[in-house]
Each structure stands twice: as C-alpha cells, then as structure tokens.
Tab-separated table of C-alpha atoms in Angstrom:
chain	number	residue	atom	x	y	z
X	10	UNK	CA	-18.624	12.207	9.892
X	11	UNK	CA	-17.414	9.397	7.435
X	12	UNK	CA	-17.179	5.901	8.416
X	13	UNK	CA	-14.296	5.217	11.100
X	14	UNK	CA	-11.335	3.097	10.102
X	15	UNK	CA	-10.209	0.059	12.058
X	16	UNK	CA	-6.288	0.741	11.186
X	17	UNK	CA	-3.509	-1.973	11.814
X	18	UNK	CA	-0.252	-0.863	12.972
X	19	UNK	CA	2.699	-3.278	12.922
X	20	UNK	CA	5.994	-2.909	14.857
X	21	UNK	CA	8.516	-5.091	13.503
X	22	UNK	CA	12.407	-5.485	14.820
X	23	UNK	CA	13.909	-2.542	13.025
X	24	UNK	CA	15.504	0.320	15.082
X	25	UNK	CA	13.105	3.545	15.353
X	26	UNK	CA	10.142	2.132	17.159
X	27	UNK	CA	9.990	5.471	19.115
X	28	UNK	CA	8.582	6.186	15.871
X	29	UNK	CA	5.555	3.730	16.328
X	30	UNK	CA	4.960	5.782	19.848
X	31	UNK	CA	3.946	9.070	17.666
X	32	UNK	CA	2.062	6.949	14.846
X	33	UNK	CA	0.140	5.412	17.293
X	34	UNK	CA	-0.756	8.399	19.392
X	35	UNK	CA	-1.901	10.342	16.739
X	36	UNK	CA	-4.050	7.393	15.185
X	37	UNK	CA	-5.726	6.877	19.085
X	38	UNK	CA	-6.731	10.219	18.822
X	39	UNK	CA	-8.309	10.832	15.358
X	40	UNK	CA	-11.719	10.809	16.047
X	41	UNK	CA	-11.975	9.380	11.954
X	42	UNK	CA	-10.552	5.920	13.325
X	43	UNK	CA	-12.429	3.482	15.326
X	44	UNK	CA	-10.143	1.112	16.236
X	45	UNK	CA	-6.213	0.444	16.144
X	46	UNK	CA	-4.895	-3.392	15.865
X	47	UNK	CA	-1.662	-3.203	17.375
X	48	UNK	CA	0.851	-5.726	16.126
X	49	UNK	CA	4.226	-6.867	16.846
X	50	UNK	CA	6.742	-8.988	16.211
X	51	UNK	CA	9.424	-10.436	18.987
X	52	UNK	CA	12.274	-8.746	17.369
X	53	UNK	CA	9.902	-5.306	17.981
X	54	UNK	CA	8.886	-6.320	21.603
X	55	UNK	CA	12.482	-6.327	22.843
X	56	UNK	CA	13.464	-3.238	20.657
X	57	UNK	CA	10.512	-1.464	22.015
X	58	UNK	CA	12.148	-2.312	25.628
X	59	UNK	CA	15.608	-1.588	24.909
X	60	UNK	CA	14.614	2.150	23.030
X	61	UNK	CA	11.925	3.035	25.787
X	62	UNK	CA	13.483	0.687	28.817
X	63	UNK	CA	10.547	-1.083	29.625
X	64	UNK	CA	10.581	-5.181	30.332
X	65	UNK	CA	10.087	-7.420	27.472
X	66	UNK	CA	7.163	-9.109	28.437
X	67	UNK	CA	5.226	-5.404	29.303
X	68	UNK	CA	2.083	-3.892	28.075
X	69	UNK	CA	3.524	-2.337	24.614
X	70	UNK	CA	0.709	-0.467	23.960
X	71	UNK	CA	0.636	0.731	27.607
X	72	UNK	CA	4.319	1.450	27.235
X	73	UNK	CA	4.325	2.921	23.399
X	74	UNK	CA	1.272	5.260	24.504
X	75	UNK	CA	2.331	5.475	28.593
X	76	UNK	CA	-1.547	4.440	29.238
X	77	UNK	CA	-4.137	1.994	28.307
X	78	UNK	CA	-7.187	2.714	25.562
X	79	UNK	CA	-9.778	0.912	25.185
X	80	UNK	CA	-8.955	2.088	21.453
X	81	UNK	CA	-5.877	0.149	21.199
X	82	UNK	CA	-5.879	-4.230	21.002
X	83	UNK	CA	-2.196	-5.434	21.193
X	84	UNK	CA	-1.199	-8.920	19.493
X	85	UNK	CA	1.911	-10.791	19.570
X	86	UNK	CA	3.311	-11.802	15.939
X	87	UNK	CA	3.565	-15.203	16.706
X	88	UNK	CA	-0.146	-16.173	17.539
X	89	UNK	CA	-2.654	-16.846	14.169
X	90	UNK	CA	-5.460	-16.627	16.067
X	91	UNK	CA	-5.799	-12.824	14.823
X	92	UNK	CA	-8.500	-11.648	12.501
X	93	UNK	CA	-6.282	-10.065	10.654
X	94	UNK	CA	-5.418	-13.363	9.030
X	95	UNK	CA	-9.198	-13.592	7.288
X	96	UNK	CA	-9.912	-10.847	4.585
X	97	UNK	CA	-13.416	-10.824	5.946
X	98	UNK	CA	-12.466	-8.862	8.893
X	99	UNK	CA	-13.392	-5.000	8.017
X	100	UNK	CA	-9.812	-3.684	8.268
X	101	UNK	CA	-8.879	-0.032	6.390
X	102	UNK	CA	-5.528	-1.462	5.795
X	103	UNK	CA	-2.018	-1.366	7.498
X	104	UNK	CA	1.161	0.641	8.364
X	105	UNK	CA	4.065	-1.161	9.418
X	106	UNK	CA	6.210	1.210	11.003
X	107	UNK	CA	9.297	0.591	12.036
X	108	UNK	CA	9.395	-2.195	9.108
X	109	UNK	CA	12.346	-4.362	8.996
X	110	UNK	CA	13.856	-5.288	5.699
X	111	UNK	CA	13.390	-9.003	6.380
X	112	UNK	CA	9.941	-8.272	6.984
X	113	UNK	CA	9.452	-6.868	3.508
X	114	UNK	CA	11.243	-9.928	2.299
X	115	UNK	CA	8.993	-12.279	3.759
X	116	UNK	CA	5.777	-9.763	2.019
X	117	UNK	CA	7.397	-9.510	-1.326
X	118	UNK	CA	7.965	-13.760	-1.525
X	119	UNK	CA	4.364	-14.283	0.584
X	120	UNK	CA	6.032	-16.040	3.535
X	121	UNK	CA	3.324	-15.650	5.934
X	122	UNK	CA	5.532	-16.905	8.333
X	123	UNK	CA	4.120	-14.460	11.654
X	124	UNK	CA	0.836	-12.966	12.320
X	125	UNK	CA	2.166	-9.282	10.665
X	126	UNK	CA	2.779	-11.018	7.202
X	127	UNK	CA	-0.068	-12.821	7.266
X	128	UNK	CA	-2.075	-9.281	7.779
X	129	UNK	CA	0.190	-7.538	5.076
X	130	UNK	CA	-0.668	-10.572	2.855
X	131	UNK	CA	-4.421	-10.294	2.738
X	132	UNK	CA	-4.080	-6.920	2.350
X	133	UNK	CA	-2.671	-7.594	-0.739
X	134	UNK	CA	-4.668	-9.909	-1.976
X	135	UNK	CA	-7.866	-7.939	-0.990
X	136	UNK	CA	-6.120	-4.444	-2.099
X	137	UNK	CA	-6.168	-3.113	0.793
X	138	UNK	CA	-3.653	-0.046	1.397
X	139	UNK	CA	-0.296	-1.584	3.239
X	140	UNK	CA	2.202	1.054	3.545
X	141	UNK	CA	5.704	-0.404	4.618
X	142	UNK	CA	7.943	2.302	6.543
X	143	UNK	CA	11.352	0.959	6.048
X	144	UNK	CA	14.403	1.602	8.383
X	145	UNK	CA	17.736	0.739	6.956
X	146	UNK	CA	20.783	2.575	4.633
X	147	UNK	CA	22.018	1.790	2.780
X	148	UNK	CA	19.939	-0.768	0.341
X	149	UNK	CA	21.868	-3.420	-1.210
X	150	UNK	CA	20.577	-5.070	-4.718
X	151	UNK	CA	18.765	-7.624	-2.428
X	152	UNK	CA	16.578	-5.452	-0.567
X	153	UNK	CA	15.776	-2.948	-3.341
X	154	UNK	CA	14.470	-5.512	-5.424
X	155	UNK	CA	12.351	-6.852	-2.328
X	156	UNK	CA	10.794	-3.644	-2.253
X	157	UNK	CA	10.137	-3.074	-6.101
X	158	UNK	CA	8.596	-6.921	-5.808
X	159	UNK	CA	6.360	-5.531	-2.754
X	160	UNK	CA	5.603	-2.546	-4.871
X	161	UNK	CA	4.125	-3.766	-7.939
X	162	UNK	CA	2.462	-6.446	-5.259
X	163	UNK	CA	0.796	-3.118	-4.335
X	164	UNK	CA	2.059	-2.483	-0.908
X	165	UNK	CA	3.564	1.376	-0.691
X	166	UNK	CA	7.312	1.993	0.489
X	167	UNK	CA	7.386	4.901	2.616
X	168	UNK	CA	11.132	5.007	4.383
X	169	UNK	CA	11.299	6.842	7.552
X	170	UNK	CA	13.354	10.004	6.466
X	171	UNK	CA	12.857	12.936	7.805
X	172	UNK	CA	12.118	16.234	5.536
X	173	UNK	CA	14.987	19.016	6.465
X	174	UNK	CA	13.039	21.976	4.898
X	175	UNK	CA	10.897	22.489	7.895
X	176	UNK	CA	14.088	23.269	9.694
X	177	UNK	CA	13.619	20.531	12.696
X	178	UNK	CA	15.110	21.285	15.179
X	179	UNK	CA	14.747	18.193	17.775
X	180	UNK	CA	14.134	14.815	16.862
X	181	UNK	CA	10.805	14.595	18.121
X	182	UNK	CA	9.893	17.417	15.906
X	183	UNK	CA	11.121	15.110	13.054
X	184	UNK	CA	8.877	11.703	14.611
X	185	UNK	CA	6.041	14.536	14.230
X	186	UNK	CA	6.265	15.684	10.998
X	187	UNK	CA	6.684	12.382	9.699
X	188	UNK	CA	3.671	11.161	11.247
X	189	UNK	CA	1.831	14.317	9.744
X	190	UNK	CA	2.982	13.598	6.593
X	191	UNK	CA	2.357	9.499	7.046
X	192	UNK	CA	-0.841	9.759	8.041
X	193	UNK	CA	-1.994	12.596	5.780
X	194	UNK	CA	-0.761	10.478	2.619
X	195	UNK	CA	-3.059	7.646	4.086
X	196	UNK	CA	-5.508	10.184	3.831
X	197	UNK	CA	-5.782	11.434	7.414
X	198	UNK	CA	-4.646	14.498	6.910
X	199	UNK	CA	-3.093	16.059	10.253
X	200	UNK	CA	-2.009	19.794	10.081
X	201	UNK	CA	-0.864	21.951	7.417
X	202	UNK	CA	1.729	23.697	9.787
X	203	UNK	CA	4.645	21.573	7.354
X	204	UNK	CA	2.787	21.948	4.230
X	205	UNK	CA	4.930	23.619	1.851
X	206	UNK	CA	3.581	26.262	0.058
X	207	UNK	CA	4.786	29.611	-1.468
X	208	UNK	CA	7.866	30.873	0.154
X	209	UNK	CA	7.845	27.766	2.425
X	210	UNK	CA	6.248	25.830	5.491
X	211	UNK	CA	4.651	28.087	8.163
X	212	UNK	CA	6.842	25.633	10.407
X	213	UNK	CA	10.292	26.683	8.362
X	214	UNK	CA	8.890	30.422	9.112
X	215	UNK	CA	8.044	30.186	12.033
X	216	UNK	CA	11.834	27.761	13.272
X	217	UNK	CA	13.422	30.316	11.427
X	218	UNK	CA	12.122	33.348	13.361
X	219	UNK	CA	13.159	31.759	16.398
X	220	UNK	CA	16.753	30.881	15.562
X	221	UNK	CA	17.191	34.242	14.244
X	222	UNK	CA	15.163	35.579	17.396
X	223	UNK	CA	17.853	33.347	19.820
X	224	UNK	CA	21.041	34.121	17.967
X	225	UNK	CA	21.061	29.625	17.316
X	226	UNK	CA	23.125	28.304	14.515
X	227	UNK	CA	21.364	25.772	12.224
C-alpha cells in the first residue's frame, strides 16, 4: 500500500457544509489516508448547527460524521496552536470545502488572520496541493480576481457544482458524486460508477433505466 496521507479539511462559513459531512466520510474511510485534521472556522461552526441542527458549541466532527474516530482531530479556527501553522508538519495538503469567498480573499492577499489561512498559507509556500471549493453565484470582478490571484498562488478552485449528466436524482446523490469526483482529482480515486465514458456514465444508464422503468419525469 502507498504511504497514507494526513489530509486537512477546512469548513469555513459558506452555506453547503452538508457537503463537508460526505467529504469527510469518505476521507475517514479510505484506508490510503492516515489521518484527517479537521478545521473550522466560527462562521462554519454555527452554519454546521443551523444546516444539521446541532448546538454551536457541539462535537462537529461527532455531528458532521454522527460518531467519533479516532481518525478525525477537530480544531477551532481561532486557536494557532495547530501544526498546521509550521510547514514541518507532514501534511498531504488541504481541501477547504465549503470555502467562503472571504476566505479566499484572505489566501489570495496572505492574511493569515485564523488558523485555516494560516494552513492554506504554508501550503502555498511549501507547494503543497490546497484545493478551495467555493460556494457563491454569482462572482463579481472582486472575487474572480481573488481567485485568479489564489490560482497562480497555486491553490486549485474547484466550485461546488454539481454535474447534471449523471442524471441525479436527489441531492445527496449530487454531495456524492461531487465527492467522487473531488477526491478522485486529488488523486483518491473513488468509483468509476460517474465516469463518463462511451455512450455515458453507468450511473446516467443505470438513473435512466429506472425513470423509464417508474414512468418519473426528469
């Protein structure tokens, strides 16, 4: 087996951390990582207990998985007493997902001002993979430029839209395909059940069997 990852996984105040729920349970279960650094921001504690309607001051990783792991360290944003903040800690890289447009802000100008910048920074800086999974529409000037800065920075912008040729058919079937395709293009490769390949995805045959099968519109 090759080496395990230690992965970080931010949560920042952007709506869609429900999202973060299927990221994270498919990253505590991948037998090719080691170790998930669980990090979020204030904005994303009280979004994660508004979307799942937990209390603020809860276990999030209890409540974003609905048990504990020994797998899985949480950290608030606002403590620097992380090892994330050293580039000697042996970190694969990070996925902030949902990420905030502020938050990309504060990457692109290197305002380090919480615990999940200061991570996305030394990945930077030690080119590390840092893949930013934006939640807004539309962009103004302001945040596209934020992201191109980010970009050439080397951090990845991945927005969190959905493919539509797989023929989803519930949102949770579009939080899993994303997450397939997420983590396969951070090279943890998931399923090929929405690959597409000639004459489509054996998910878009197999969705479209069953609405045919059921008589259901698309």
């Amino acid at each position: 087996m090759a080496e395990q990852r230690t992965i970080t996984l931010a949560v920042t105040g952007a709506g869609g951390t429900r999202m973060a729920r299927y990221v994270l349970a498919a990253l505590e279960r991948d037998d090719r990582v080691a170790h998930v650094d669980l990090l979020v921001s204030p904005n994303g504690r009280k979004l994660i207990a508004h979307e799942f309607g937990s209390a603020a001051d809860g276990d999030v990783a209890q409540v974003l998985l609905g048990r504990t792991s020994g797998k899985v360290t949480a950290w608030d944003a606002d403590r620097w007493d992380g090892p994330h903040t050293s580039g000697s800690y042996p970190s694969w890289g990070m996925i902030v997902v949902p990420c905030s447009l502020g938050t990309v802000s504060r990457i692109a100008q290197g305002q380090s001002s919480s615990l999940i910048e200061r991570a996305a920074d030394v990945c930077l800086k030690e080119r590390r993979p840092l893949v930013l999974c934006v939640r807004e529409t539309p962009f103004n000037l302001i945040h596209l430029r934020n992201m191109t800065q980010a970009t050439e920075a080397g951090a990845v912008v991945y927005p969190m839209i959905p493919t539509y040729y797989n023929l989803p058919g519930t949102v949770g079937e579009m939080f899993e395909e994303f997450t397939a395709r997420l983590l396969g293009f951070t090279g943890l490769d998931q399923t090929d059940y929405y690959t597409w390949q000639e004459g489509g995805s054996p998910a878009a045959a197999e969705r479209a069997t069953t609405r045919t099968a059921t008589g259901a519109g698309a």
